[in-house]
Coordinates of C-alpha atoms and ligand atoms in Angstrom, one line a residue:
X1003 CA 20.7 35.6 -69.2
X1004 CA 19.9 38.4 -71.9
X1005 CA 22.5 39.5 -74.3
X1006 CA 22.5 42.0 -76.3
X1007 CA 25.7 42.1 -78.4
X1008 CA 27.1 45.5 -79.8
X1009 CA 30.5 44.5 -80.2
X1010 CA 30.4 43.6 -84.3
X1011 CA 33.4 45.3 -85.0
X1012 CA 35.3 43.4 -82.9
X1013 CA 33.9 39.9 -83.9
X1014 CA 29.9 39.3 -85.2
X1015 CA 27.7 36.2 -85.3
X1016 CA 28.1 33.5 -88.1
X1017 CA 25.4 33.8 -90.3
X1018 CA 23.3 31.0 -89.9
X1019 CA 23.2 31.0 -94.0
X1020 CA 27.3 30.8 -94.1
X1021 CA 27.2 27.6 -91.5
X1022 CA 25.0 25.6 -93.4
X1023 CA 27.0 26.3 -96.8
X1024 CA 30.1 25.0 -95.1
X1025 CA 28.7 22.3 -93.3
X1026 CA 29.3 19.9 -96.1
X1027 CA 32.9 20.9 -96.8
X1028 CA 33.8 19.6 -93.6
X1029 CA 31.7 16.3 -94.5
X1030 CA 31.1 15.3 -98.4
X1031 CA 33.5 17.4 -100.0
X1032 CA 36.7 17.1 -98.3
X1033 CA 38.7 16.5 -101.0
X1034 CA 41.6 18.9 -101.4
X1035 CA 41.4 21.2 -104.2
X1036 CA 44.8 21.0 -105.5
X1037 CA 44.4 17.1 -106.3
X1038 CA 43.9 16.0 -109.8
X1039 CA 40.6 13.8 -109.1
X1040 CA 37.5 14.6 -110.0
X1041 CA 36.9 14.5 -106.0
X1042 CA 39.3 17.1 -105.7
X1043 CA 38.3 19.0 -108.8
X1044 CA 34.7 19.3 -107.8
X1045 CA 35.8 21.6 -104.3
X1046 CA 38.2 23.8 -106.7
X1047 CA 35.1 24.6 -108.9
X1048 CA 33.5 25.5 -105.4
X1049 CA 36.2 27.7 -103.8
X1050 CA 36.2 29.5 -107.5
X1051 CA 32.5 30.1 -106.7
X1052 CA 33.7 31.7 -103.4
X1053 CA 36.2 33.8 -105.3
X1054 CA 33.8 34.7 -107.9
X1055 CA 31.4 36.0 -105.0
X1056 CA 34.2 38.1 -103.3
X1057 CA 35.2 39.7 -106.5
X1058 CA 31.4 40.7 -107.6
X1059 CA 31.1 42.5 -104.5
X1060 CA 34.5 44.4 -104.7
X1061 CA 34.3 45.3 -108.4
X1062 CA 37.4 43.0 -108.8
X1063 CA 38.6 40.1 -110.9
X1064 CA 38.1 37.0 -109.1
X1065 CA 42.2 36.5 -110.0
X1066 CA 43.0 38.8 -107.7
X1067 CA 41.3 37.7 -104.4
X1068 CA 43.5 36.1 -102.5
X1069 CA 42.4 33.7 -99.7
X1070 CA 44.3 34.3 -96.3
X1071 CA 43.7 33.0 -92.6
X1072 CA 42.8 36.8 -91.5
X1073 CA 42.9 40.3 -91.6
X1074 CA 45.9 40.3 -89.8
X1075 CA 47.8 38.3 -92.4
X1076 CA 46.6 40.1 -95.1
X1077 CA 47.6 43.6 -93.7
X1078 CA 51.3 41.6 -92.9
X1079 CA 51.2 39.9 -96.8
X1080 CA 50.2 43.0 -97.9
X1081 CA 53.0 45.5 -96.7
X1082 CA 55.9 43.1 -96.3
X1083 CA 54.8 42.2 -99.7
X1084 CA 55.2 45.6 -101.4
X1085 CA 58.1 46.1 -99.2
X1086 CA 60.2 42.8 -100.7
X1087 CA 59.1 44.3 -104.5
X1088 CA 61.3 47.7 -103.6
X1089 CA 63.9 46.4 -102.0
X1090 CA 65.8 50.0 -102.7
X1091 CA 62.7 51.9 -100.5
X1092 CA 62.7 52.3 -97.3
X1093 CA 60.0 54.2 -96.5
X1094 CA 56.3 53.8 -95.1
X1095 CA 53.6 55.9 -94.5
X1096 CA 50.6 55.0 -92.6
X1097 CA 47.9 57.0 -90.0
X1098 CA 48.4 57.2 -86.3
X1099 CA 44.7 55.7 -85.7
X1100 CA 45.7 51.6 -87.7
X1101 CA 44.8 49.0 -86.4
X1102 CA 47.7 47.1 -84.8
X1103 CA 48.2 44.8 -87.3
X1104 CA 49.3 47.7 -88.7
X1105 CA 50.4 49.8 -86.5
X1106 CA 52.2 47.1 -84.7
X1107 CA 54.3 46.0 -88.0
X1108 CA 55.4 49.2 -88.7
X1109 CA 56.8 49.5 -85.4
X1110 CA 58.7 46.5 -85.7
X1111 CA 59.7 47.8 -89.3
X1112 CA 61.4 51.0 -87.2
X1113 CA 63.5 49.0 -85.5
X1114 CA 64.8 46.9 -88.6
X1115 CA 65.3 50.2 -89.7
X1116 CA 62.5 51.5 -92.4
X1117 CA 61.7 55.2 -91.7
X1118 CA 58.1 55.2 -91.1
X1119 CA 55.7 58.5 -91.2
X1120 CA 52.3 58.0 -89.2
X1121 CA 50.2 60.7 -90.6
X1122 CA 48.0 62.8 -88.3
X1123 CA 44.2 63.2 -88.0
X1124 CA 42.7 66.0 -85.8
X1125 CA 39.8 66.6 -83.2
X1126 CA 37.4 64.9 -85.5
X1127 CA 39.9 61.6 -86.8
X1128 CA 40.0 63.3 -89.7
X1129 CA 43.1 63.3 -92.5
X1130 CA 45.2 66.2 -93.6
X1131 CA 45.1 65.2 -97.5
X1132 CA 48.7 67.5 -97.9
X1133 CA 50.1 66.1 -95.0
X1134 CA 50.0 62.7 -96.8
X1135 CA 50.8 64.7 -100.7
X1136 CA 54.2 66.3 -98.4
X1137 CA 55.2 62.8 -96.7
X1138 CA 55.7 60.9 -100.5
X1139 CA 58.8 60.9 -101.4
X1140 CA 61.3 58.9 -104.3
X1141 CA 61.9 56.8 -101.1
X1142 CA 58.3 55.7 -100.3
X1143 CA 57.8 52.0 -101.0
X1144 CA 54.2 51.8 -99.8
X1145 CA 51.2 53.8 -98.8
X1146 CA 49.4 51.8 -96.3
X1147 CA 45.7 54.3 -94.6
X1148 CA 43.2 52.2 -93.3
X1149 CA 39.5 52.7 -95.3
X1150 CA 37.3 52.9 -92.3
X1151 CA 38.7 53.1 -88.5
X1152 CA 37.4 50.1 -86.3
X1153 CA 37.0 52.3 -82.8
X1154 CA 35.3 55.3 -84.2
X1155 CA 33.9 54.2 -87.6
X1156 CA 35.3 57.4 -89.1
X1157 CA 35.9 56.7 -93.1
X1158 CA 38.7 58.0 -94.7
X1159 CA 38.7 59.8 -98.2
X1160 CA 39.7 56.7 -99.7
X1161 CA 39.0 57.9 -103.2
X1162 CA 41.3 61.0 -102.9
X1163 CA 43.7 59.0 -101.2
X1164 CA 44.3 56.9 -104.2
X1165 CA 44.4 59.7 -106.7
X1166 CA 47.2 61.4 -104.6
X1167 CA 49.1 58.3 -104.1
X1168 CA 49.0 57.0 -107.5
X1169 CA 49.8 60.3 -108.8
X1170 CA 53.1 59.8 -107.6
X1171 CA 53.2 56.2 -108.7
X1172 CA 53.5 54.9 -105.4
X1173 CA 51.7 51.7 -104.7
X1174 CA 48.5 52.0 -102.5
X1175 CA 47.0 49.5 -99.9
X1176 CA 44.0 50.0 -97.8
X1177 CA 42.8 48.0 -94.8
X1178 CA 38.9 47.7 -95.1
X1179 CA 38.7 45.0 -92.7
X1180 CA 35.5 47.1 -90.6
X1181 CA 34.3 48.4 -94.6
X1182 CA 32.3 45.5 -96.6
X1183 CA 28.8 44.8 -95.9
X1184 CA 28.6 48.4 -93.8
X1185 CA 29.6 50.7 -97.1
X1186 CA 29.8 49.7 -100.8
X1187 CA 33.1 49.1 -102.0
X1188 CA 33.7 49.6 -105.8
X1189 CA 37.6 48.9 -107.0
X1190 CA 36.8 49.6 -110.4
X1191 CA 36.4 53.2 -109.6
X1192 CA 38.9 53.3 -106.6
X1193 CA 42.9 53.4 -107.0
X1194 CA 43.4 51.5 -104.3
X1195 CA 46.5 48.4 -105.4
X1196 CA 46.1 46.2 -102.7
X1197 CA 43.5 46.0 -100.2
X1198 CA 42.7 43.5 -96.8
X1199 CA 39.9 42.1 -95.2
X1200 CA 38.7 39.5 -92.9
X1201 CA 35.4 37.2 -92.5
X1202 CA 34.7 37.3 -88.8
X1203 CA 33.3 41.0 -88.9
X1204 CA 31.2 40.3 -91.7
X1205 CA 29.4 37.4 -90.5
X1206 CA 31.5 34.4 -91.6
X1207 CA 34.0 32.5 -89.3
X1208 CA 37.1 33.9 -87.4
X1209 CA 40.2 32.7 -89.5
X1210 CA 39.5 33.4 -93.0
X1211 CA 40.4 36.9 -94.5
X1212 CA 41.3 38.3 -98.1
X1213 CA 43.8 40.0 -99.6
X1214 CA 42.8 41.7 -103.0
X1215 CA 45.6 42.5 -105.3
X1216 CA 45.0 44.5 -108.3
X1217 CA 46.5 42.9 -111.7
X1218 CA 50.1 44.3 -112.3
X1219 CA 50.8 45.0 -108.6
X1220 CA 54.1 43.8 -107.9
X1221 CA 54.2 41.4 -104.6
X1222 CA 56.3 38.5 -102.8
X1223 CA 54.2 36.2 -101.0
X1224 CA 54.5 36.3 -97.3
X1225 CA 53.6 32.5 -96.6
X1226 CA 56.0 30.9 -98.8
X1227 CA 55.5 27.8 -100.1
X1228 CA 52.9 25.3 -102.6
X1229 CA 51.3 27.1 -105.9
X1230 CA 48.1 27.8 -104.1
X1231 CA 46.4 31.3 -104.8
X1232 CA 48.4 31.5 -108.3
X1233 CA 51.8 31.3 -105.9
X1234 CA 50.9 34.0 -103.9
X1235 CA 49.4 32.7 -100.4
X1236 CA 51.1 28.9 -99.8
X1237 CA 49.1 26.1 -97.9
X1238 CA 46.3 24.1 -98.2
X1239 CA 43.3 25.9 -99.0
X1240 CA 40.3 26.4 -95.7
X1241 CA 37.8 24.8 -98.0
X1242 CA 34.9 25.3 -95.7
X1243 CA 35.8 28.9 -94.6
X1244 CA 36.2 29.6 -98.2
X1245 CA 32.5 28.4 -99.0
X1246 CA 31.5 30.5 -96.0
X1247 CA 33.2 33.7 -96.9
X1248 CA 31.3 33.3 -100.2
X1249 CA 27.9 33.1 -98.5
X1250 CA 29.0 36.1 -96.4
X1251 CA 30.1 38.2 -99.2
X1252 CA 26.8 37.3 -100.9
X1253 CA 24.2 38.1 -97.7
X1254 CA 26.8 41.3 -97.2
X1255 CA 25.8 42.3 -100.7
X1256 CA 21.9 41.7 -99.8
X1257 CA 22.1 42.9 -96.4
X1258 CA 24.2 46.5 -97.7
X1259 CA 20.8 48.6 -98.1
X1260 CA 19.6 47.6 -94.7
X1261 CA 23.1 48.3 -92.9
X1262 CA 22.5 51.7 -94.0
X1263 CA 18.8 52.1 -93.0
X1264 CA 17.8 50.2 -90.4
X1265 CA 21.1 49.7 -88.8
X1266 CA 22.0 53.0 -89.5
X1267 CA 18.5 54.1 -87.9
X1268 CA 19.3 52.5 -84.7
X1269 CA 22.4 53.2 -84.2
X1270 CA 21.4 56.7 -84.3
X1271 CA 18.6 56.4 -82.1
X1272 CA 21.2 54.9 -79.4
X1273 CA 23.4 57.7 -80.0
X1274 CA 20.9 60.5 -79.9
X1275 CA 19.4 59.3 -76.4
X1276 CA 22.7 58.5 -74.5
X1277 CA 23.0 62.3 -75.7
X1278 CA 20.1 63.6 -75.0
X1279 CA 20.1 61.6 -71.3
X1280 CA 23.6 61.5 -69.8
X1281 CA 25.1 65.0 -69.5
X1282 CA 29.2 65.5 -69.8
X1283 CA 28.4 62.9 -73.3
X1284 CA 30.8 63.4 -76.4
X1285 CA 30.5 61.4 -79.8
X1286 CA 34.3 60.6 -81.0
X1287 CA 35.0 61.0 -84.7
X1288 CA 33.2 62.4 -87.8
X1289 CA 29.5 61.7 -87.4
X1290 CA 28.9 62.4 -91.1
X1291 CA 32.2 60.1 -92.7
X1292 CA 31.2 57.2 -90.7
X1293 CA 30.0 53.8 -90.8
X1294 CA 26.5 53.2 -90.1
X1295 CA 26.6 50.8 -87.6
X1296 CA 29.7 52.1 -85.1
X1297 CA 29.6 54.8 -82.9
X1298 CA 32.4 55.7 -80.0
X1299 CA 31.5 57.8 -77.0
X1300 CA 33.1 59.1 -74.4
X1301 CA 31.5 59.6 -70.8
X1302 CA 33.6 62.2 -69.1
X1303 CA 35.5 61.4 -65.7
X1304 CA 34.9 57.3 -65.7
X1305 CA 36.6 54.8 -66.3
X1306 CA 35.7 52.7 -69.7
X1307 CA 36.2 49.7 -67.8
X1308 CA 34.1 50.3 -65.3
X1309 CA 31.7 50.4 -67.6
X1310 CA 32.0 48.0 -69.5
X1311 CA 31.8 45.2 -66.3
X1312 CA 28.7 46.9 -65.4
X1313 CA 27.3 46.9 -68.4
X1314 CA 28.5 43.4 -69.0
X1315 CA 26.7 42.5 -65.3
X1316 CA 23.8 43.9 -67.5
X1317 CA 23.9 40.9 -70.4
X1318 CA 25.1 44.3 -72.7
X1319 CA 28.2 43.5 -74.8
X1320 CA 30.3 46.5 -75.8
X1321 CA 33.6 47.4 -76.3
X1322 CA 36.2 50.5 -74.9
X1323 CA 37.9 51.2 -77.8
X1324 CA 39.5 47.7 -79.9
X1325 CA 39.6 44.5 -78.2
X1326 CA 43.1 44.7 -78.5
X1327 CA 43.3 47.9 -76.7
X1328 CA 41.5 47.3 -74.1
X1329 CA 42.4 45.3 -70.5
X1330 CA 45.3 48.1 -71.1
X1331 CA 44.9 51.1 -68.7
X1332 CA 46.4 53.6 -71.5
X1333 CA 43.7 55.3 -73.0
X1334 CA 43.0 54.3 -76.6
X1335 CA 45.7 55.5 -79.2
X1336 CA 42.8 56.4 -81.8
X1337 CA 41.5 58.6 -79.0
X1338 CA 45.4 60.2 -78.0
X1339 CA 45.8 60.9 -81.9
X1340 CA 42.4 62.6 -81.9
X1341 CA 43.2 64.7 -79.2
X1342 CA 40.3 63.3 -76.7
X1343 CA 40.8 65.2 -73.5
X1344 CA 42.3 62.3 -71.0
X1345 CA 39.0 62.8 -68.7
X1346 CA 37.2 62.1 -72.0
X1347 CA 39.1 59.4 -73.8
X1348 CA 39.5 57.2 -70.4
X1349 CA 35.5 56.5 -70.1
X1350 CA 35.0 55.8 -74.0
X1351 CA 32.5 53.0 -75.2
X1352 CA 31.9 51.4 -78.4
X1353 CA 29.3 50.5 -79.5
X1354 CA 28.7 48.4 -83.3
X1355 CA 25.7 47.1 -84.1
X1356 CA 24.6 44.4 -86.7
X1357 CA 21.8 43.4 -88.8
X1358 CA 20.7 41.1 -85.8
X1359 CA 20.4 43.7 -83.0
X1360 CA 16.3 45.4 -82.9
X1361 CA 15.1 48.3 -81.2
X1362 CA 14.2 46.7 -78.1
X1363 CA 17.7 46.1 -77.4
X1364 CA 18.2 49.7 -78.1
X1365 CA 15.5 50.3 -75.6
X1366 CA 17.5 48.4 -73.0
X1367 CA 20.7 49.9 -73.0
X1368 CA 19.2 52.7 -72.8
X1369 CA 16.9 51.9 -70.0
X1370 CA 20.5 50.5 -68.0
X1371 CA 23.2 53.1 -68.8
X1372 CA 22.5 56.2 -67.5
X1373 CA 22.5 54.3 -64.2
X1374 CA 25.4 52.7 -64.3
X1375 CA 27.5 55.7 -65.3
X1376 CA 25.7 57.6 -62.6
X1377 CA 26.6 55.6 -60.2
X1378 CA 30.3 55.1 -61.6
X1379 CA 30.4 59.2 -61.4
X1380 CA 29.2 58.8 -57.5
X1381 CA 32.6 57.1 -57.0
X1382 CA 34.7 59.1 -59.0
X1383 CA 36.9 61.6 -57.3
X1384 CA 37.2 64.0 -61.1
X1385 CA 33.5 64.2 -61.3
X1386 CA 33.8 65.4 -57.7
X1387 CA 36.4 67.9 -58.4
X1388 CA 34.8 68.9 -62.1
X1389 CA 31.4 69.7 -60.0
X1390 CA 33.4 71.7 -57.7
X1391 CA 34.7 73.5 -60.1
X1392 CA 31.3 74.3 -61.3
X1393 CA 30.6 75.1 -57.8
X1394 CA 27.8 72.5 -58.1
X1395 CA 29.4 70.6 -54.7
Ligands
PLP147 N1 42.2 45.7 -89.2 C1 41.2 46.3 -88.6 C2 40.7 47.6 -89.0 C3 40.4 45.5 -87.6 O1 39.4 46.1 -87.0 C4 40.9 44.2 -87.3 C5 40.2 43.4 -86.3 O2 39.7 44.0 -85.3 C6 42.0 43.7 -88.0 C7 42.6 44.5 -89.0 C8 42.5 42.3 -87.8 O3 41.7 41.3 -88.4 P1 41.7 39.8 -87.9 O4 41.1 39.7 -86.5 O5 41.0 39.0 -88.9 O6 43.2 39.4 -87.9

């Protein structure tokens, strides 16, 4: 059956570059790099490498990546971490569009009793920069705003975020988990303290992430226990996810002009004709701060789901909203914060491309999906009451 996968930002393909760097960790070099033989000495050197290729990409000191199992972890490390340094500050501010590994932490932090604010966006997902300047206060332990948003690609003013934050002193962390390999990155000009991401959406394995943490940042380790990662991350390093995160980071750095032409270029041409050939069609978010490869639509009065099995049917692999979200019949709560009209936010598609999708898959969907929601609105009783409405039944 034909696939055609446009769900990157929920998980993309292994590189087949990054597999055949780690192949021989699992095999040859399986020594463990905390030993004091020269058969564990030789993988150290190796997962150094790997650091060294994380940091060049970032702009950081290769001291200050820190391996983890996932983006999760690192977004948990990360605030939990800052949190433990003030012990006397009980305060949190974050966006009402994280991810839930954020999102879903900072609950549970209400209920141990942290104040939390969860800063607004509006119509387009975008920030209120004095919103966030009126929320700090001597209270605040942590700043935590994602970088880029993983349903609608919209990026956030990272830059200005940092200024504001830092201005204040407070400490800063971003999660870029949907950010390297689509945008550059550069820490050296960004004043961002802490910052998370994770390998699977950049073409390396599911369970390996990093945590950056800039020199100076004060921070508890979450995972308590040997002197791995300088004492800050315990357990045995994943040698061979380590290797392949390096080979990831490195193809991410080769592959970043590309992302932002030819990806960029089809995912444009995919927007433009879903436009320009299924009418009651909205694009969610900033279509100017955005990642090049994502884009979020909404398909008034259906269903997301629907859509998604048909399109599925179809070999087309998409997403409604993140793959945590959906099999939930709530609308997305991205789409709620934005303010998407409920007839709107309930039939909203992602779609994220990668380096390995082509224009003939383009073609498809295209070819497929005004069908399919055609024949979705047949069914539905609100297109049948909106074309009333328009006296057009
Ligand atoms: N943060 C964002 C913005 C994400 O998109 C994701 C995954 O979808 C995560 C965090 C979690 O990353 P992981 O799956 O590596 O735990």
């Amino acid at each position: 059956m034909k696939v055609v996968y446009v769900d990157n930002n929920a998980t993309s393909r292994v590189a087949p570059e990054v597999l055949e760097a780690m192949l021989p960790y699992f095999k040859e070099y399986y020594g463990n790099p905390s030993s004091m033989h020269v058969f564990g000495g030789q993988v150290a050197t190796k997962v150094n490498e790997a650091r060294e290729k994380v940091a060049d990409v970032l702009g950081a000191d290769p001291s200050e990546i820190v391996f983890t199992s996932c983006g999760t972890e690192s977004d948990n490390a990360a605030i939990l971490g800052a949190l433990d340094s003030y012990p006397e500050k009980r305060h949190l501010i974050t966006t009402r569009v994280e991810h839930p590994a954020i999102g879903n932490l900072c609950a549970y932090l209400s209920r141990k009793g942290y104040r939390i604010t969860e800063l607004s966006v509006d119509r387009e997902g975008r920030m209120d920069l004095d919103e966030l300047r009126e929320s700090i206060t001597e209270e605040t332990a942590l700043v935590t705003i994602m970088y880029a948003n993983n349903e609608t690609g919209v990026v956030f003013p990272i830059e200005e975020i940092g200024e504001i934050v830092k201005e204040k002193g407070i400490p800063f962390h971003t999660d870029a988990v949907q950010v390297v390999g689509k945008i550059p990155i550069d820490l050296r000009k960004l004043k961002i303290d802490m910052l998370s991401l994770s390998g699977h959406k950049l073409h390396a394995p599911k369970g390996i992430g990093v945590l950056f943490i800039r020199k100076g940042t004060r921070f508890s380790p979450f995972i308590i226990g040997g002197h791995q990662e300088k004492g800050r991350r315990g357990g045995t390093e994943n040698v061979p996810y380590i290797i392949g995160m390096g080979k990831a980071f490195e193809l991410a750095k080769a592959h970043l002009e590309e992302e932002n032409t030819r990806v960029k270029a089809l995912r444009d041409y995919l927007e433009e004709k879903i436009l320009e050939k299924i009418p009651n069609t909205l694009v969610n978010g900033d279509r100017v701060h955005r990642l090049p490869n994502t884009v979020s639509v909404s398909f008034e009065y259906v269903e997301g789901e629907s859509i998604l099995l048909l399109l599925s049917g179809l070999g087309i692999c998409a997403s409604s909203g993140s793959a945590c979200t959906s099999g939930s019949l709530e609308p997305s709560h991205v789409l709620r914060a934005m303010g998407v009209p409920f007839t709107a936010a309930h039939g909203s598609i992602r779609f994220s491309l990668s380096i390995y999708n082509t224009k003939e898959e383009m073609d498809y969907i295209i070819q497929h999906l005004p069908a399919v929601i055609e024949r979705l609105r047949d069914i539905s009783p609100f297109w049948k009451d909106y074309l009333k409405a328009q006296g057009r039944a």
